[in-house]
Short mmCIF file of C-alpha atoms and ligand atoms in Angstrom, two decimals:
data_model
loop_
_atom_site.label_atom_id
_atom_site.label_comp_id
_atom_site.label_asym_id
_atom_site.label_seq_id
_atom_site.Cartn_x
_atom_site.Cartn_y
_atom_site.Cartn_z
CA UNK I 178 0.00 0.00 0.00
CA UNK I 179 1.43 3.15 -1.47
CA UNK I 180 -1.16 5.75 0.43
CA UNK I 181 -3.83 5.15 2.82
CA UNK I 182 -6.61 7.92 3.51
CA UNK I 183 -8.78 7.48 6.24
CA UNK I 184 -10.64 9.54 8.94
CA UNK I 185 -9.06 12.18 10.95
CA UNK I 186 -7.89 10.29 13.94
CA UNK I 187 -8.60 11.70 17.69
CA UNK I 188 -6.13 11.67 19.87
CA UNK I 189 -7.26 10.38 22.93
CA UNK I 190 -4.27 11.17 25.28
CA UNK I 191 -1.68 14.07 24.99
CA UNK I 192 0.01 16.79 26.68
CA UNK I 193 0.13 20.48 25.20
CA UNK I 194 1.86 22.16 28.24
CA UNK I 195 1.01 25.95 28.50
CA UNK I 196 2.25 28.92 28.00
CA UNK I 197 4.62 29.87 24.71
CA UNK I 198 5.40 26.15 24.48
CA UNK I 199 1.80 25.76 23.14
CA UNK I 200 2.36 27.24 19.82
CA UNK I 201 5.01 24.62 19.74
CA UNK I 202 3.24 22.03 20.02
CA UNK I 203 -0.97 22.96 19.01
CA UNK I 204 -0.27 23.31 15.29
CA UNK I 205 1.26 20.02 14.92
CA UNK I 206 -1.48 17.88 17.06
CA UNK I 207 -4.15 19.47 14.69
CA UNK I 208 -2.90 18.93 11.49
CA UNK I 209 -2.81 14.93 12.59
CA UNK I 210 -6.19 14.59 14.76
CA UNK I 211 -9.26 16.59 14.97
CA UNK I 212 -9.45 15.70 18.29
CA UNK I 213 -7.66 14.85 21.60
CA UNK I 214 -8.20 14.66 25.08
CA UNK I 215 -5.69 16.96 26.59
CA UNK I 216 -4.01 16.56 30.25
CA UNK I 217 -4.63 18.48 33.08
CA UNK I 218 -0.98 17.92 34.74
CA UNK I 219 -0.09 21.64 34.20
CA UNK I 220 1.83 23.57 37.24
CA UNK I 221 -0.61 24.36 38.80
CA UNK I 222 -3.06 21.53 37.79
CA UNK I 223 -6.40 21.98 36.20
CA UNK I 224 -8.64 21.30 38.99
CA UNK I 225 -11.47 23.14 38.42
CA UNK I 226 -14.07 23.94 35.38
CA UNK I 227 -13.27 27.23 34.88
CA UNK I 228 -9.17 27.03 34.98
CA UNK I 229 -9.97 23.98 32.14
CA UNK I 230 -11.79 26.76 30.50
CA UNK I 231 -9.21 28.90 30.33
CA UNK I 232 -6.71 26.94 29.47
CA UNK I 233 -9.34 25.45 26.06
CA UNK I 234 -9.32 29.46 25.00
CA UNK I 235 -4.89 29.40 25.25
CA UNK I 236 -4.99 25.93 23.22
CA UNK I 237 -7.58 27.57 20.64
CA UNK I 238 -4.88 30.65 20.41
CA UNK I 239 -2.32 28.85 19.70
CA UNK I 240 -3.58 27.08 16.27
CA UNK I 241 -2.44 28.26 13.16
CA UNK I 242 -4.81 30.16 10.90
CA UNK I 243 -7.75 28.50 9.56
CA UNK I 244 -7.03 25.22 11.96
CA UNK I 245 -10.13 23.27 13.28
CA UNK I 246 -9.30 21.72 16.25
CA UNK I 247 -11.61 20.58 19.13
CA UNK I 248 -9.68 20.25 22.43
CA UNK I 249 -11.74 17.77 24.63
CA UNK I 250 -10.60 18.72 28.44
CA UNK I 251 -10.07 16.80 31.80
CA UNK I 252 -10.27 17.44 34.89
CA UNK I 253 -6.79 16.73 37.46
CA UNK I 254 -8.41 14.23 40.63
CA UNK I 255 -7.25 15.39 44.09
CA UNK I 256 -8.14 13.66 47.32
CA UNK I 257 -9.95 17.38 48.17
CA UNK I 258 -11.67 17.26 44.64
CA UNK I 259 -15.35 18.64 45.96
CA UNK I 260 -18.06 16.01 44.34
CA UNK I 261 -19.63 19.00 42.81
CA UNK I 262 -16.76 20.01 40.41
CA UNK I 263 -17.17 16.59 38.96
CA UNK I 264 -21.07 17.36 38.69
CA UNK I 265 -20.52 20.60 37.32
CA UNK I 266 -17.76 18.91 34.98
CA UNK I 267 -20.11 16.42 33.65
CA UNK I 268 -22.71 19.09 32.57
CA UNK I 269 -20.38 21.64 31.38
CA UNK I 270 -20.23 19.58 27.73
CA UNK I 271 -16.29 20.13 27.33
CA UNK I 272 -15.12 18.13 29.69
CA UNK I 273 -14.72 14.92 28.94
CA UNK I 274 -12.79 12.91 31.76
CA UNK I 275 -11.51 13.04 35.16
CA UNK I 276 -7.56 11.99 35.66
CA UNK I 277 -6.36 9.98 38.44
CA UNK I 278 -2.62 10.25 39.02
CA UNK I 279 -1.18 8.64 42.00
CA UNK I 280 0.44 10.98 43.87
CA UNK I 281 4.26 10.82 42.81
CA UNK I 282 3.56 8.77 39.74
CA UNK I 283 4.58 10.95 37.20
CA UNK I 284 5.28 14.37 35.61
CA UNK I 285 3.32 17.12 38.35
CA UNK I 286 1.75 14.60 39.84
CA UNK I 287 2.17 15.32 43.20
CA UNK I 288 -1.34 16.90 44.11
CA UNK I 289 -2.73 13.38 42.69
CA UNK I 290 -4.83 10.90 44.80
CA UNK I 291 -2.44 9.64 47.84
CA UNK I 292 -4.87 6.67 48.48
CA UNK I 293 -7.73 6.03 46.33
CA UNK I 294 -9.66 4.59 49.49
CA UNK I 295 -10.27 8.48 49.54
CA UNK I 296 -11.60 9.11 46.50
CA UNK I 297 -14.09 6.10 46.33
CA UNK I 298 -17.35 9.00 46.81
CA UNK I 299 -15.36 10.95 44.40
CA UNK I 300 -15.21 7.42 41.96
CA UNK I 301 -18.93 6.98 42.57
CA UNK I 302 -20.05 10.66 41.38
CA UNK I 303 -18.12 9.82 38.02
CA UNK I 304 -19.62 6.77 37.82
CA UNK I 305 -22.87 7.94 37.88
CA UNK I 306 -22.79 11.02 36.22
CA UNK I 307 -20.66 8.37 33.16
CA UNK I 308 -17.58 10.84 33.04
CA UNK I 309 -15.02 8.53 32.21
CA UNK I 310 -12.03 8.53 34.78
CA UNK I 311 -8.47 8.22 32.86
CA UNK I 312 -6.13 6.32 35.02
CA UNK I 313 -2.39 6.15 35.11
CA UNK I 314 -1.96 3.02 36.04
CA UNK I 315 1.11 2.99 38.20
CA UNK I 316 1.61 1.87 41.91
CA UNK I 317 4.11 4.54 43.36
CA UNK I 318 5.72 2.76 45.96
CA UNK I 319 9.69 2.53 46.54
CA UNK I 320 9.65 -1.46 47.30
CA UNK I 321 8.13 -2.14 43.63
CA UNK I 322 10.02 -2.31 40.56
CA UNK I 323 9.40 0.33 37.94
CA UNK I 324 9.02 -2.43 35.48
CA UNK I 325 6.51 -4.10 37.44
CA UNK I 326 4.69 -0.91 38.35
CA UNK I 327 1.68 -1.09 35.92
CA UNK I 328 0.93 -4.79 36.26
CA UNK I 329 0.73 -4.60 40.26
CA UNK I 330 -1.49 -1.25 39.73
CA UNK I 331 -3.74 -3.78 37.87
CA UNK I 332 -3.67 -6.30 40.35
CA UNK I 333 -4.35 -3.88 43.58
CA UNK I 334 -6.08 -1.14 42.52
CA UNK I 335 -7.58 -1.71 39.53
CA UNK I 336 -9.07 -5.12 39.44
CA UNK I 337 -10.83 -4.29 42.83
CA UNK I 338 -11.91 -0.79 41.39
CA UNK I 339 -13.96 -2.77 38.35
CA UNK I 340 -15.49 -5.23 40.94
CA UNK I 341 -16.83 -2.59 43.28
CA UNK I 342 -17.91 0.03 40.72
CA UNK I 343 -18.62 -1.97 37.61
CA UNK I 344 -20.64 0.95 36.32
CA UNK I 345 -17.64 3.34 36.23
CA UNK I 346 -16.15 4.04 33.26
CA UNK I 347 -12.51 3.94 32.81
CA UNK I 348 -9.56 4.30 30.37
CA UNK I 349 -6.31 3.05 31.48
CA UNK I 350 -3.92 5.37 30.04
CA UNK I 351 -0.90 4.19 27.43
CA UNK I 352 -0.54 0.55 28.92
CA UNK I 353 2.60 -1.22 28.36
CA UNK I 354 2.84 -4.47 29.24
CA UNK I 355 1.51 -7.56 28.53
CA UNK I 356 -0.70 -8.11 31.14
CA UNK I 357 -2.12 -5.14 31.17
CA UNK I 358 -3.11 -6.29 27.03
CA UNK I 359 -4.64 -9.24 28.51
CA UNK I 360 -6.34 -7.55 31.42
CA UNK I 361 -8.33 -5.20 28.89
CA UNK I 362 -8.53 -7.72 26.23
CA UNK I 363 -10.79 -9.59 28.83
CA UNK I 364 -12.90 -7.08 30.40
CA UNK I 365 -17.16 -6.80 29.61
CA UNK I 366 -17.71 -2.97 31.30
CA UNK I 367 -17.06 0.20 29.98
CA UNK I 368 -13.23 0.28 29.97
CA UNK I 369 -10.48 1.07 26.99
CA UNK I 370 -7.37 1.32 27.00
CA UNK I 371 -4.99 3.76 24.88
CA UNK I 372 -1.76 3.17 23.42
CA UNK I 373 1.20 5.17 22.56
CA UNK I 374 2.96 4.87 18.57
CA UNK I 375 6.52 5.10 20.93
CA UNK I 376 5.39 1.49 22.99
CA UNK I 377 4.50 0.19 19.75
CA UNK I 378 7.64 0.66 18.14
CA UNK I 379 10.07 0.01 21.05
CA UNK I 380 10.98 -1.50 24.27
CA UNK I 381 13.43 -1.18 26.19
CA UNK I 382 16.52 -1.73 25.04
CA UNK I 383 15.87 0.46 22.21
CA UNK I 384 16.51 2.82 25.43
CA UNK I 385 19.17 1.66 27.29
CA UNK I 386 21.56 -0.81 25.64
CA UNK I 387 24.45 0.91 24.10
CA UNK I 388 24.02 3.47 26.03
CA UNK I 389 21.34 5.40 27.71
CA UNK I 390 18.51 7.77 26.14
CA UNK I 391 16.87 10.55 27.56
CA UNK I 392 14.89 11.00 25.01
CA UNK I 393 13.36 7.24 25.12
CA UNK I 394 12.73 7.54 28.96
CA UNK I 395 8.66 8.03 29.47
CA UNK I 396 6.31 6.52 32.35
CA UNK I 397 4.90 4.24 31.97
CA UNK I 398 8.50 2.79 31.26
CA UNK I 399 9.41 0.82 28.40
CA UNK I 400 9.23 -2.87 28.78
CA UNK I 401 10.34 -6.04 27.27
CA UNK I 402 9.94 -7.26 23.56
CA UNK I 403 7.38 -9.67 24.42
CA UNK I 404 4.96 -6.99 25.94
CA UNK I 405 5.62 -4.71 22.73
CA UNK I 406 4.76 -7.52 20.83
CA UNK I 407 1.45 -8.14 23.00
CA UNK I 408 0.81 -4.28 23.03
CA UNK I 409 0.48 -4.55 18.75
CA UNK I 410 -1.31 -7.50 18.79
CA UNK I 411 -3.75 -5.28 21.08
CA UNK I 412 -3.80 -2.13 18.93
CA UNK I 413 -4.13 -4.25 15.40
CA UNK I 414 -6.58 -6.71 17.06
CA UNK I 415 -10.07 -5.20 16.17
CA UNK I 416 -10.88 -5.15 19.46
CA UNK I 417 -13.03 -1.39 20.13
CA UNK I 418 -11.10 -1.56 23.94
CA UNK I 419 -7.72 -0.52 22.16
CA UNK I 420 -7.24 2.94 20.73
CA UNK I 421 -4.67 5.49 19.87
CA UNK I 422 -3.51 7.72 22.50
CA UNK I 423 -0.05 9.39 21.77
CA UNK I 424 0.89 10.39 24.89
CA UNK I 425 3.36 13.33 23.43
CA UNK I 426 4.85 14.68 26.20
CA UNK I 427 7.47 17.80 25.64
CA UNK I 428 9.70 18.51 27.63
CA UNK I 429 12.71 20.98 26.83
CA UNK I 430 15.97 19.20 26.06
CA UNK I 431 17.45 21.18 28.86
CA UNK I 432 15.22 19.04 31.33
CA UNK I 433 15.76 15.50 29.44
CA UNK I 434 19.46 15.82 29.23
CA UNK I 435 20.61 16.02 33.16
CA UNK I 436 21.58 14.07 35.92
CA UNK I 437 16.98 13.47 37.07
CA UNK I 438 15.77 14.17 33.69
CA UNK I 439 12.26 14.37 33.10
CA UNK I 440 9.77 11.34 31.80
CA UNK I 441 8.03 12.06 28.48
CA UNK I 442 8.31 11.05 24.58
CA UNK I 443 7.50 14.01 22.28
CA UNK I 444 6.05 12.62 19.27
CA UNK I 445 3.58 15.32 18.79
CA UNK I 446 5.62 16.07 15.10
CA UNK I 447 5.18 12.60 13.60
CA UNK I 448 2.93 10.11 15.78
CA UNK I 449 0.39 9.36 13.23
CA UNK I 450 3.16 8.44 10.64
CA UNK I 451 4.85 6.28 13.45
CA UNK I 452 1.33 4.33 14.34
CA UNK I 453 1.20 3.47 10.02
CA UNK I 454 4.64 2.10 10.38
CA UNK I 455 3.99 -0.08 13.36
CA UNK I 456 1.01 -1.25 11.99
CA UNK I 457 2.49 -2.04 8.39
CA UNK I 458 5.05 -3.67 9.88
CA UNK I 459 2.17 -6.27 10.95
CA UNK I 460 0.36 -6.15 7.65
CA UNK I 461 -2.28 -4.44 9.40
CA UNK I 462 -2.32 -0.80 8.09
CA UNK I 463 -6.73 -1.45 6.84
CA UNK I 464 -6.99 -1.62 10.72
CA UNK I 465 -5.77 1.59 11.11
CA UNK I 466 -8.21 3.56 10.78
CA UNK I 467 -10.57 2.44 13.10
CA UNK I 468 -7.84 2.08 16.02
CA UNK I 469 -6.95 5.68 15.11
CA UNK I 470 -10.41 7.24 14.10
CA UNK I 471 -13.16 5.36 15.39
CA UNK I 472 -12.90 3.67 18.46
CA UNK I 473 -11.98 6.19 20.55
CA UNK I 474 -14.76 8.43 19.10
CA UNK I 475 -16.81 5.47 20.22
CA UNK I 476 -15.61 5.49 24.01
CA UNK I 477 -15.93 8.62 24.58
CA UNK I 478 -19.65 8.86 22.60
CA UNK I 479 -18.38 11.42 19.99
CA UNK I 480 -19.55 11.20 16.54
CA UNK I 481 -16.69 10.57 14.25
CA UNK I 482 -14.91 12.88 12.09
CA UNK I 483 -15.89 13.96 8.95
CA UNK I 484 -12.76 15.31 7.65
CA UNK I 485 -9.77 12.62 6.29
CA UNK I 486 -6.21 12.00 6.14
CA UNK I 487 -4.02 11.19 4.31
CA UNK I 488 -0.48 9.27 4.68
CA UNK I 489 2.21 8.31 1.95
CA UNK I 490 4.42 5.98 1.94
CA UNK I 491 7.60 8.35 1.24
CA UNK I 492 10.35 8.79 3.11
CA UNK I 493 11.43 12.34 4.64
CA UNK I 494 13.72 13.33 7.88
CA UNK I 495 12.74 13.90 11.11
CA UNK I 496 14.32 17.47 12.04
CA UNK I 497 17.09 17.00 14.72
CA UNK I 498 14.95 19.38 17.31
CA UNK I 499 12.05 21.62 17.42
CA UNK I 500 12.20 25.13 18.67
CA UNK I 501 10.47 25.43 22.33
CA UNK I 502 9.83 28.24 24.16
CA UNK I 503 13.51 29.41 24.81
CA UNK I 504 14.45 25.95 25.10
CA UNK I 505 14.52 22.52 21.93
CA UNK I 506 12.41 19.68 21.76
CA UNK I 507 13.92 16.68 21.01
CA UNK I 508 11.33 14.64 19.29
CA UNK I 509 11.35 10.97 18.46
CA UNK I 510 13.90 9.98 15.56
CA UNK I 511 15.55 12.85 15.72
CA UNK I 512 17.48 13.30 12.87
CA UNK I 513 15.98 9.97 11.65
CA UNK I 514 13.95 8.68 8.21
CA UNK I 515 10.44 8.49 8.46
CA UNK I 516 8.32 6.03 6.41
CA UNK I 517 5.28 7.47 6.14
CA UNK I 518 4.40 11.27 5.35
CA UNK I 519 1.00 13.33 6.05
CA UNK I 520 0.02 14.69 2.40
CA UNK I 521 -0.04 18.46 2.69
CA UNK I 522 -3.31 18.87 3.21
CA UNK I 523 -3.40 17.18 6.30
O1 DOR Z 273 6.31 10.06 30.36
C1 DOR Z 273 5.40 10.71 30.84
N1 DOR Z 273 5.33 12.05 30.71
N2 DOR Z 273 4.45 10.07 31.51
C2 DOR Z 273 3.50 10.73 32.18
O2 DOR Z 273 2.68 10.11 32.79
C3 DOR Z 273 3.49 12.21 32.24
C4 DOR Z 273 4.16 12.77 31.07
C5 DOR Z 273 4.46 14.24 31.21
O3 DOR Z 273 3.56 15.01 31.56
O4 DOR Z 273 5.60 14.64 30.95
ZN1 ZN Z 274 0.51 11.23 29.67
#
C-alpha cells in the first residue's frame, strides 16, 4: 500500500503544556487529529471547570490560521476534589474525563490521589454522572520495581476498582505491558485502554543498551519485547477496547538531558506516521483507521470525524529538534527517516 486515507484520527491522550510552548506544540497535534483529550498535569493543575476553560481558550490561540481543532478537556483528581466540580464537569459539555494520578507517579503529579480509598465517593459521582475517569496506572511505591509498576497497579487497585464500581467508566492510560493487554482484552464494562505509537515501536533496550537515552525515557516505562509484541497485537486486534492515545509529552531538552531528567516522549511532530509504520510492519495498516479514528470516538460517545487523512508511503527526515519556548524539543527519531508522510493537506 502506497497511500492510505482514512478519517481524521482523535487523539485520545496528549500533553500540550502551557504557556509559549503551546504554539510549539498545538499546530502540529491538529494537522494529525481533529481531536484529543488533553491533560490536566499543568503547574498548577487543572482542577477546576473554569481554569480547564481557560486553558481550552490558550490551546484555541495557539492554532495556526484557519485550523479546526476541538480540544476535549479533563479534569486533574485530588483527594480534596469537591463532588460538585465533577457534577458541574459532567454538565459543562467540554469536559470529557476526570484523571487519576497517583500521587508521585509521574510528571506534576504530586497533588494526585495519595490513596484512592479516599476518592471512592469521588469514583462513585463519576460513575454515575458516566464521566469517564483516565487512570495512570502505576503503583508509586519505593519497594516495587518500575518495570513491574503497571501490572501490580492492575492487580491492587484496579481489578478491585472494576469489581466494586462496575458501572464506572474507565480508560487506562498508554498501557505497556503484557498483562495489562490481557487484562483489557478480557474485560465486559465500559473500559479502553490507549496506546502510545513510541510502545509500539520500542521497548526497552531500544533505550538503554548501548548506552542510555533521555529521550526514550517516558512513564509508563518501556518494557520487554514480548509486551511490545502483545501491546500490537492489542492495537491491530479489532478489538473497540484498544485505541490510539499518543501520549506526546514535551519537555525541553534542557530538562531530558541532566543528571533526574524528566519522563516524556515528544512525538507530537510525527505520531500518526509512526502508528502506520507499526502497523504495516504487521500487515495491518486497513486496521488503522478504526484504532486511530473510530474507536476512541466510540468510548468517549463522539460522533466521528468527517474530515480525512491522508499518509504516503515516502520517506522524509525527522528534524534533529524543534524550537520550544527558549528551550529545543527533542522529538522521536531525531534526525531519523520516516516512512510514512502526512500529504499536505493534512
Ligand atoms: O512520560 C510521561 N510524561 N508520563 C506521564 O505520565 C506524564 C508525562 C508528562 O507530563 O511529561
Ligand atoms: Zn501522559
Amino acid at each position: 500500500m502506497e497511500k492510505i486515507t482514512l478519517t481524521k484520527p482523535d487523539d485520545l491522550h496528549v500533553h500540550v503544556r502551557d504557556g509559549d510552548y503551546l504554539r510549539a506544540v498545538v499546530p502540529e497535534l491538529a494537522r494529525r487529529f481533529a481531536r484529543a483529550i488533553i491533560m490536566p498535569n499543568l503547574t498548577p493543575p487543572v482542577t477546576t471547570v473554569s481554569q480547564a476553560l481557560a486553558y481550552r481558550e490558550r490551546i484555541f490561540a495557539a492554532l495556526a490560521p484557519g485550523q479546526q481543532f476541538q480540544p476535549l478537556l479533563t479534569l486533574y483528581l485530588t483527594d480534596n476534589t469537591p463532588a460538585e466540580e465533577l457534577r458541574k464537569a459532567a454538565a459543562s459539555g467540554v469536559i470529557h474525563g476526570v484523571k487519576l494520578y497517583p500521587a508521585g507517579a509521574t510528571t506534576n503529579s504530586d497533588a494526585g490521589v495519595t490513596d484512592i480509598g479516599k476518592v471512592y465517593p469521588l469514583l462513585e459521582v463519576l460513575a454515575e454522572t458516566r464521566l469517564p475517569l483516565l487512570i495512570h496506572g502505576e503503583v508509586t511505591d519505593r519497594e516495587i520495581d518500575i518495570f513491574d509498576r503497571e501490572q501490580v497497579f492492575i492487580d491492587r487497585i484496579l481489578a478491585p476498582l472494576t469489581e466494586r464500581l462496575p458501572e464506572l467508566r474507565i480508560v487506562l492510560e498508554h498501557i505497556t505491558s503484557e498483562a495489562a493487554a490481557t487484562f483489557i482484552g478480557e474485560q465486559h464494562g465500559d473500559i479502553a485502554a490507549t496506546i502510545t505509537a513510541h510502545h509500539l515501536l520500542f521497548n526497552r533496550n531500544d533505550m538503554l543498551a548501548g548506552g542510555i537515552r533521555p529521550h526514550m525515557y517516558c512513564l509508563p516505562i518501556l518494557k520487554l519485547e514480548r509486551d511490545r509484541q502483545a501491546l500490537l497485537q492489542a492495537a491491530t486486534s479489532g478489538n473497540p477496547r484498544f485505541f490510539l492515545g499518543t501520549d506526546s509529552a514535551p519537555h525541553g531538552r534542557t530538562r531530558k538531558e541532566c543528571a533526574c531528567g524528566c519522563a516524556g516522549i515528544y512525538t507530537g511532530h510525527n505520531a500518526l506516521e509512526l502508528y502506520a509504520e507499526a502497523f504495516a510492519a504487521q500487515n495491518a495498516l486497513p486496521r488503522l483507521e478504526a484504532f486511530a479514528s473510530h474507536y476512541g470516538a466510540d468510548f468517549y460517545g463522539l460522533p466521528r470525524n468527517r474530515e480525512r487523512v491522508t499518509l504516503l508511503r515516502e520517506e522524509w527526515q525527522m528534524p534533529e529538534q524543534i524550537a520550544f519556548g527558549a528551550d529545543q524539543l527533542i522529538p522521536l527519531r531525531a534526525g531519523g527517516r520516516m516512512a510514512w508522510r502526512l500529504a499536505d493537506n493534512g
